[in-house]
Short mmCIF file of C-alpha atoms and ligand atoms in Angstrom, two decimals:
data_model
loop_
_atom_site.label_atom_id
_atom_site.label_comp_id
_atom_site.label_asym_id
_atom_site.label_seq_id
_atom_site.Cartn_x
_atom_site.Cartn_y
_atom_site.Cartn_z
CA MET A 1 38.86 80.55 119.11
CA ASN A 2 35.61 80.35 117.22
CA SER A 3 32.89 81.58 119.55
CA VAL A 4 30.31 78.95 118.53
CA PHE A 5 32.35 76.16 120.08
CA ALA A 6 34.26 78.22 122.66
CA ASP A 7 31.00 79.38 124.25
CA ILE A 8 29.19 76.07 124.64
CA GLY A 9 29.66 73.45 127.35
CA THR A 10 30.06 69.69 127.15
CA SER A 11 27.00 67.94 125.66
CA VAL A 12 24.25 67.02 128.10
CA PHE A 13 24.63 63.34 127.07
CA GLU A 14 28.32 63.25 127.91
CA THR A 15 27.76 65.14 131.16
CA MET A 16 25.02 62.80 132.36
CA SER A 17 26.94 59.66 131.33
CA ARG A 18 29.97 60.90 133.28
CA LEU A 19 27.83 61.61 136.36
CA ALA A 20 26.23 58.16 135.99
CA ARG A 21 29.67 56.51 135.98
CA GLU A 22 30.88 58.57 138.95
CA ARG A 23 27.75 57.82 141.01
CA ASP A 24 27.36 54.23 139.84
CA ALA A 25 23.89 55.21 138.69
CA VAL A 26 21.59 53.35 136.30
CA ASN A 27 22.18 55.28 133.09
CA LEU A 28 18.89 56.05 131.33
CA GLY A 29 20.30 59.33 130.04
CA GLN A 30 22.31 58.96 126.83
CA GLY A 31 20.32 56.91 124.31
CA PHE A 32 21.91 53.54 123.69
CA PRO A 33 20.62 50.00 124.10
CA ASP A 34 22.32 47.67 126.55
CA ASP A 35 22.12 44.61 124.34
CA PRO A 36 25.10 43.89 122.09
CA GLY A 37 23.23 44.12 118.75
CA PRO A 38 22.59 41.37 116.18
CA GLU A 39 25.37 38.79 116.27
CA ASP A 40 25.27 38.02 112.55
CA VAL A 41 25.81 41.68 111.66
CA ARG A 42 28.70 41.92 114.12
CA ALA A 43 30.14 38.67 112.74
CA LYS A 44 30.06 40.15 109.22
CA ALA A 45 32.02 43.16 110.46
CA ALA A 46 34.58 40.92 112.18
CA GLU A 47 34.96 38.80 109.06
CA ALA A 48 35.39 41.92 106.94
CA VAL A 49 38.11 43.21 109.29
CA LEU A 50 39.98 39.92 109.09
CA ARG A 51 39.49 39.00 105.46
CA GLY A 52 38.07 42.04 103.71
CA TRP A 53 39.35 45.32 102.36
CA ASN A 54 40.85 47.62 105.02
CA GLN A 55 42.10 50.45 102.83
CA TYR A 56 40.14 53.53 101.79
CA PRO A 57 36.78 52.62 100.33
CA PRO A 58 35.21 54.82 97.63
CA MET A 59 34.38 58.33 98.83
CA LEU A 60 30.63 57.89 98.30
CA GLY A 61 30.64 54.56 100.17
CA LEU A 62 30.76 50.91 99.10
CA LEU A 63 28.44 50.38 96.15
CA GLU A 64 27.02 47.28 97.84
CA LEU A 65 25.96 49.44 100.80
CA ARG A 66 24.51 52.18 98.63
CA GLN A 67 22.54 49.53 96.74
CA ALA A 68 21.39 48.01 100.03
CA VAL A 69 20.24 51.45 101.28
CA ALA A 70 18.20 52.05 98.12
CA ALA A 71 16.68 48.55 98.26
CA HIS A 72 15.92 48.94 101.97
CA TYR A 73 14.09 52.24 101.49
CA ARG A 74 12.21 50.81 98.53
CA ARG A 75 11.07 47.88 100.69
CA PHE A 76 10.12 49.86 103.81
CA GLN A 77 9.26 53.36 102.59
CA LYS A 78 8.42 52.84 98.91
CA LEU A 79 11.11 55.32 97.88
CA ASP A 80 12.73 55.08 94.49
CA LEU A 81 16.41 56.01 94.87
CA ASP A 82 19.25 55.63 92.40
CA PRO A 83 22.05 54.06 94.49
CA GLU A 84 24.74 55.51 92.24
CA ALA A 85 23.55 59.10 92.10
CA GLU A 86 21.30 59.59 95.14
CA VAL A 87 22.89 57.73 98.09
CA MET A 88 26.09 58.48 100.00
CA VAL A 89 27.57 56.81 103.08
CA THR A 90 28.75 59.04 105.93
CA SER A 91 30.40 58.57 109.32
CA GLY A 92 27.14 58.58 111.23
CA ALA A 93 24.14 60.83 110.87
CA THR A 94 26.14 63.51 112.66
CA GLU A 95 28.60 63.82 109.81
CA ALA A 96 25.76 63.83 107.30
CA LEU A 97 24.11 66.72 109.17
CA ALA A 98 27.33 68.70 109.49
CA GLY A 99 28.20 68.15 105.84
CA ALA A 100 24.71 69.08 104.65
CA LEU A 101 24.66 72.31 106.63
CA LEU A 102 28.14 73.27 105.41
CA ALA A 103 27.12 72.45 101.86
CA LEU A 104 23.79 74.27 101.87
CA VAL A 105 24.05 77.33 104.04
CA GLU A 106 25.53 80.65 102.99
CA PRO A 107 26.28 83.12 105.80
CA GLY A 108 23.06 84.89 106.75
CA ASP A 109 20.71 82.23 105.35
CA GLU A 110 17.88 81.35 107.68
CA VAL A 111 17.43 77.82 108.98
CA VAL A 112 14.14 76.75 110.55
CA LEU A 113 14.54 74.49 113.59
CA ILE A 114 11.78 72.77 115.51
CA GLN A 115 12.33 72.89 119.28
CA PRO A 116 13.09 70.73 121.19
CA ILE A 117 16.14 70.38 118.91
CA TYR A 118 18.69 67.58 118.95
CA ASP A 119 21.78 69.04 120.58
CA ALA A 120 24.12 69.03 117.57
CA TYR A 121 21.86 71.04 115.26
CA LEU A 122 22.18 74.56 116.57
CA PRO A 123 25.99 74.77 116.87
CA LEU A 124 26.31 73.26 113.40
CA VAL A 125 23.80 75.72 111.93
CA ARG A 126 25.60 78.63 113.59
CA ARG A 127 29.06 77.44 112.54
CA ALA A 128 27.82 77.22 108.97
CA GLY A 129 26.78 80.88 109.26
CA GLY A 130 23.06 80.17 109.40
CA ALA A 131 20.56 82.32 111.30
CA PRO A 132 18.27 80.02 113.31
CA LYS A 133 14.50 80.57 113.36
CA PHE A 134 12.57 78.55 115.88
CA VAL A 135 9.28 76.72 115.88
CA THR A 136 8.45 75.63 119.42
CA LEU A 137 6.60 72.51 120.48
CA ARG A 138 5.12 72.12 123.95
CA PRO A 139 3.84 69.19 126.00
CA PRO A 140 1.71 67.20 126.26
CA HIS A 141 0.92 66.94 122.51
CA TRP A 142 3.92 68.71 120.96
CA THR A 143 1.81 69.84 118.00
CA ILE A 144 3.42 71.81 115.14
CA GLU A 145 1.29 74.96 114.87
CA GLU A 146 0.89 76.45 111.41
CA ALA A 147 1.10 80.01 112.81
CA GLU A 148 4.58 79.21 114.15
CA LEU A 149 5.71 77.85 110.78
CA ALA A 150 4.33 80.92 109.03
CA ALA A 151 6.29 83.16 111.41
CA ALA A 152 9.53 81.16 111.16
CA PHE A 153 9.74 80.77 107.36
CA SER A 154 10.61 83.63 105.03
CA ASP A 155 12.13 84.06 101.59
CA ARG A 156 15.51 83.98 103.35
CA THR A 157 14.88 80.42 104.59
CA ARG A 158 17.41 78.10 102.98
CA VAL A 159 16.81 74.97 105.05
CA ALA A 160 14.17 73.50 107.35
CA LEU A 161 15.76 70.96 109.66
CA LEU A 162 13.34 68.30 110.82
CA ASN A 163 13.84 65.33 113.10
CA ASN A 164 11.24 62.61 112.57
CA PRO A 165 10.63 60.51 114.67
CA HIS A 166 11.53 63.28 117.06
CA ASN A 167 14.19 62.96 119.75
CA PRO A 168 13.73 63.74 122.68
CA ILE A 169 9.92 63.85 122.67
CA GLY A 170 9.14 60.49 121.08
CA VAL A 171 6.71 62.00 118.58
CA VAL A 172 6.22 60.49 115.12
CA HIS A 173 5.19 63.38 112.89
CA GLY A 174 2.56 62.02 110.51
CA THR A 175 1.60 62.87 106.96
CA ASP A 176 -0.46 65.94 107.91
CA ALA A 177 2.39 67.53 109.88
CA LEU A 178 4.85 66.74 107.07
CA LYS A 179 2.52 68.24 104.47
CA LEU A 180 2.26 71.40 106.53
CA ILE A 181 6.04 71.77 106.70
CA ALA A 182 6.27 70.89 102.99
CA LYS A 183 3.81 73.66 102.18
CA TYR A 184 6.20 76.24 103.67
CA CYS A 185 9.31 74.66 102.09
CA LEU A 186 7.61 74.88 98.70
CA LYS A 187 6.30 78.39 99.27
CA HIS A 188 9.75 79.69 100.25
CA ASP A 189 11.87 77.45 98.03
CA ALA A 190 13.60 75.82 101.03
CA ILE A 191 15.27 72.43 101.32
CA ALA A 192 14.02 70.00 103.97
CA LEU A 193 16.96 68.47 105.82
CA CYS A 194 15.37 65.44 107.45
CA ASP A 195 17.07 63.54 110.20
CA GLU A 196 15.19 60.24 110.09
CA VAL A 197 17.60 58.17 112.19
CA TRP A 198 14.72 56.82 114.29
CA GLU A 199 12.72 55.67 111.24
CA HIS A 200 12.59 52.01 112.36
CA LEU A 201 11.75 52.85 115.96
CA THR A 202 8.01 53.49 115.64
CA PHE A 203 5.47 51.79 117.87
CA ASP A 204 1.85 50.65 118.04
CA GLY A 205 1.71 49.94 114.31
CA ARG A 206 2.78 53.44 113.26
CA GLU A 207 4.59 53.61 109.93
CA HIS A 208 7.39 56.08 109.34
CA VAL A 209 6.69 58.40 106.41
CA SER A 210 9.71 60.08 104.89
CA MET A 211 9.47 63.73 103.90
CA MET A 212 10.77 62.52 100.53
CA ALA A 213 7.44 60.78 99.95
CA ILE A 214 5.42 63.98 100.41
CA GLU A 215 4.14 65.54 97.21
CA GLY A 216 6.53 68.10 95.78
CA MET A 217 9.34 67.17 98.20
CA ARG A 218 11.13 64.33 96.38
CA ASP A 219 13.82 66.55 94.95
CA ARG A 220 14.09 69.09 97.75
CA THR A 221 14.52 66.66 100.66
CA ILE A 222 17.78 65.41 102.12
CA LYS A 223 17.04 62.22 104.01
CA ILE A 224 19.48 61.07 106.68
CA GLY A 225 19.56 57.60 108.27
CA SER A 226 21.86 55.79 110.70
CA ALA A 227 22.80 52.13 111.06
CA GLY A 228 23.49 52.86 114.72
CA LYS A 229 19.77 53.04 115.42
CA ILE A 230 18.62 50.38 112.96
CA PHE A 231 20.93 47.73 114.43
CA SER A 232 21.23 48.89 118.05
CA LEU A 233 24.94 49.58 117.42
CA THR A 234 25.16 53.26 118.29
CA GLY A 235 28.96 53.29 118.40
CA TRP A 236 29.31 52.23 114.78
CA LYS A 237 28.68 55.65 113.27
CA VAL A 238 27.66 54.52 109.81
CA GLY A 239 25.12 56.92 108.33
CA PHE A 240 23.57 57.42 104.91
CA VAL A 241 22.29 60.45 103.12
CA CYS A 242 19.85 60.37 100.22
CA ALA A 243 19.07 63.30 97.93
CA ALA A 244 18.38 64.16 94.31
CA PRO A 245 21.58 64.13 92.18
CA PRO A 246 22.21 67.92 92.02
CA ILE A 247 21.99 68.15 95.81
CA LEU A 248 23.93 64.95 96.53
CA LYS A 249 26.73 66.19 94.32
CA VAL A 250 27.29 69.20 96.56
CA LEU A 251 26.90 67.16 99.75
CA ALA A 252 29.66 64.90 98.45
CA ARG A 253 31.95 67.91 98.06
CA ALA A 254 31.57 68.68 101.78
CA HIS A 255 31.89 65.01 102.78
CA GLN A 256 35.13 64.55 100.86
CA PHE A 257 36.84 67.10 103.11
CA LEU A 258 35.16 66.17 106.39
CA THR A 259 35.75 62.43 106.77
CA PHE A 260 36.09 61.38 103.11
CA THR A 261 35.13 57.79 103.98
CA THR A 262 33.77 55.49 106.67
CA PRO A 263 35.36 52.16 107.80
CA PRO A 264 34.77 49.70 104.91
CA ASN A 265 34.28 46.66 107.15
CA LEU A 266 31.44 48.30 109.03
CA GLN A 267 29.93 49.38 105.70
CA ALA A 268 30.01 45.75 104.48
CA ALA A 269 28.28 44.56 107.65
CA VAL A 270 25.61 47.26 107.41
CA ALA A 271 24.98 46.32 103.75
CA TYR A 272 24.36 42.76 104.91
CA GLY A 273 22.15 43.94 107.79
CA LEU A 274 19.93 46.17 105.65
CA MET A 275 19.09 43.15 103.48
CA LYS A 276 17.90 41.08 106.45
CA GLY A 277 14.33 39.79 106.28
CA ASP A 278 11.39 41.87 107.53
CA ASP A 279 11.34 39.71 110.62
CA TYR A 280 14.45 41.24 112.14
CA PHE A 281 13.09 44.78 111.86
CA PHE A 282 9.65 43.93 113.23
CA THR A 283 11.05 41.87 116.10
CA MET A 284 13.48 44.63 117.04
CA ARG A 285 10.64 47.15 117.09
CA ALA A 286 8.39 44.86 119.14
CA ARG A 287 11.16 44.30 121.67
CA PHE A 288 11.64 48.04 122.22
CA GLN A 289 7.89 48.58 122.40
CA ARG A 290 7.71 45.95 125.14
CA SER A 291 10.46 47.74 127.08
CA ARG A 292 8.65 51.03 126.65
CA ASP A 293 5.45 49.51 128.03
CA ARG A 294 7.21 47.89 130.97
CA PHE A 295 8.96 51.10 131.93
CA ALA A 296 5.90 53.31 131.38
CA ALA A 297 3.76 51.04 133.57
CA GLY A 298 6.42 51.05 136.31
CA LEU A 299 6.69 54.83 136.24
CA ALA A 300 2.92 55.29 136.34
CA GLU A 301 2.65 52.87 139.31
CA ARG A 302 5.12 55.05 141.16
CA GLY A 303 3.10 58.19 140.58
CA PHE A 304 4.97 59.70 137.63
CA SER A 305 3.02 61.42 134.90
CA VAL A 306 4.17 59.65 131.72
CA LEU A 307 3.85 61.34 128.32
CA GLU A 308 3.08 59.31 125.22
CA SER A 309 6.04 57.83 123.32
CA ALA A 310 5.21 56.84 119.75
CA GLY A 311 8.80 56.28 118.65
CA THR A 312 12.58 56.52 119.44
CA TYR A 313 14.23 54.98 122.55
CA PHE A 314 12.74 57.63 124.79
CA LEU A 315 9.93 58.17 127.22
CA ASN A 316 9.23 61.47 128.92
CA VAL A 317 7.82 62.33 132.29
CA ASP A 318 6.04 65.55 133.19
CA THR A 319 7.47 66.56 136.55
CA SER A 320 5.04 69.40 137.29
CA PRO A 321 2.45 67.20 139.10
CA LEU A 322 5.30 66.30 141.50
CA GLY A 323 5.89 70.00 142.14
CA GLN A 324 9.22 69.79 140.31
CA LEU A 325 9.53 72.82 138.08
CA ASP A 326 13.24 72.71 137.26
CA ASP A 327 14.20 69.69 135.15
CA VAL A 328 17.95 70.35 135.48
CA ALA A 329 17.79 70.39 139.30
CA PHE A 330 15.51 67.34 139.23
CA CYS A 331 17.92 65.35 137.02
CA ARG A 332 20.91 66.36 139.11
CA ARG A 333 19.18 65.19 142.28
CA LEU A 334 18.00 62.02 140.54
CA VAL A 335 21.53 61.01 139.61
CA GLU A 336 23.18 62.17 142.82
CA ALA A 337 20.63 61.08 145.43
CA ASN A 338 18.65 58.33 143.71
CA GLY A 339 21.23 56.86 141.36
CA VAL A 340 19.37 57.19 138.04
CA ALA A 341 20.65 59.31 135.16
CA ALA A 342 18.07 61.02 132.90
CA ILE A 343 18.13 64.01 130.53
CA PRO A 344 16.47 67.38 131.22
CA VAL A 345 14.49 68.27 128.10
CA SER A 346 15.13 72.02 128.58
CA ALA A 347 18.62 71.26 127.20
CA PHE A 348 16.98 70.88 123.77
CA TYR A 349 15.52 74.40 123.70
CA GLU A 350 17.27 77.63 122.77
CA THR A 351 14.29 79.86 123.61
CA GLU A 352 11.08 79.46 125.61
CA ALA A 353 12.39 76.29 127.26
CA VAL A 354 9.98 73.73 128.66
CA ARG A 355 11.43 73.00 132.15
CA THR A 356 9.15 70.31 133.47
CA VAL A 357 9.91 67.35 131.21
CA VAL A 358 12.56 64.71 131.81
CA ARG A 359 13.69 62.09 129.25
CA PHE A 360 14.45 58.47 130.07
CA CYS A 361 15.95 55.91 127.67
CA PHE A 362 13.97 52.68 127.92
CA ALA A 363 16.09 50.69 125.42
CA LYS A 364 17.41 48.50 128.23
CA SER A 365 17.08 44.99 129.62
CA ASP A 366 14.25 44.28 132.05
CA ALA A 367 16.79 44.01 134.86
CA THR A 368 18.17 47.50 134.12
CA LEU A 369 14.70 49.02 133.87
CA ASP A 370 13.59 47.33 137.09
CA ALA A 371 16.70 48.51 138.94
CA ALA A 372 15.97 52.06 137.77
CA LEU A 373 12.32 51.80 138.79
CA ALA A 374 13.24 50.59 142.28
CA ARG A 375 15.41 53.70 142.70
CA LEU A 376 12.77 55.96 141.19
CA SER A 377 10.16 54.97 143.78
CA GLU A 378 11.93 57.16 146.27
CA ALA A 379 12.32 60.08 143.86
CA ALA A 380 8.56 60.21 143.30
CA ARG A 381 8.01 60.46 147.08
CA THR A 382 10.66 63.09 147.76
CA PRO A 383 9.13 66.57 148.15
CA ALA A 384 10.01 69.25 145.64
CA ILE A 385 13.27 71.02 146.29
CA CYS A 386 12.84 73.79 143.79
N1 LIG B 1 20.22 62.65 115.11
C1 LIG B 1 19.42 62.30 116.13
C2 LIG B 1 18.06 62.87 116.24
C3 LIG B 1 19.88 61.40 117.10
O1 LIG B 1 19.08 61.08 118.11
C4 LIG B 1 21.18 60.89 116.99
C5 LIG B 1 21.78 59.95 118.00
N2 LIG B 1 20.94 59.39 118.86
C6 LIG B 1 21.97 61.28 115.91
C7 LIG B 1 21.46 62.17 114.99
C8 LIG B 1 23.37 60.79 115.74
O2 LIG B 1 23.44 59.68 114.94
P1 LIG B 1 24.87 59.01 114.61
O3 LIG B 1 25.30 58.31 115.84
O4 LIG B 1 24.60 58.11 113.46
O5 LIG B 1 25.80 60.13 114.27
N1 LIG B 2 21.54 60.62 120.30
C1 LIG B 2 21.84 60.16 121.62
C2 LIG B 2 20.71 60.60 122.56
O1 LIG B 2 19.84 61.33 122.18
C3 LIG B 2 23.12 60.72 122.13
C4 LIG B 2 24.25 60.79 121.19
C5 LIG B 2 25.39 61.54 121.78
O2 LIG B 2 25.74 61.33 122.93
N2 LIG B 2 25.93 62.42 121.02
O3 LIG B 2 20.74 60.21 123.69
#
């Protein structure tokens, strides 16, 4: 068996969701909203299943979706993408990431990763033969330090993998941070592989800036998006990848032997959704911001130390003021004794793990958040067990 996959356990999201089901806990672990998503978009998918095309769509994706992706990014991020040569549809962002790493990395190439890292990245980098080099962010500000970038990049760096907005920490890396990373990509002739699935989930008036918009990066950035996050339909697994034609051509070679295509009916519905008026996107964002604020206020009232969340579905708590110095033990007790599932952030580190931060998903109804808060009151009062 290949050691990369033989030697790793079940993902922390799956593990916590299973525990939540077994314990009948409120599940604020795995990141998914508990509303059903926009009805008109779902109706389009249903209509396309019943009356549309249900055979293989084109390998690069339906042209109408690729056009909608280009128009959407022009409208919201001022990017100028050729839908025919620079956009491809994938089965979720996960497939786009896997395909990109397989397409870019030669055995021994170095890949820069910014910890905390989304769980799929490291196994995929390793399976592609890449040698990971880590840049480590720490609470409470999670700042990208230039000295760490300088140490991580070298002339062997093939790819820098960046998640912005950043899961699990809820940071929106701004233009200055992007320029800093760009400086090292340019210096070492590396490609920026940018997982921007949370691009629409930015709060307090923050605008998402794509790495593609940073000077010098247009043609060395691979931008990945996901309809799952844009439409609160995380199970749909419709992703898109944008890159300059010579790069996209190679990504398509990997994609054609991974999934080849993505369900055409869901693609048609996503094409419709991406063309919705600005209103939908701003209302969606405002709704999540309101949930964030409600949950943050409830946590603070109960004595939790809440870290800032500028984007994503996630809010983090620093457990050290409670005397809790082991996030895994804390989360286990939280689900088993208090009935709330959360995610220990140490799971997102390969080295120098931060062990005092716990992630909660706030993308839930008021009733779900309030039920979780009622259970969390007790957890804040319970003395440290570790
Ligand atoms: N990247 C990041 C950073 C994510 O948080 C997620 C899922 N939440 C994904 C990728 C996976 O996206 P998809 O479901 O479209 O594969
Ligand atoms: N991206 C989701 C999260 O961060 C989980 C997705 C998954 O379970 N693979 O919670």
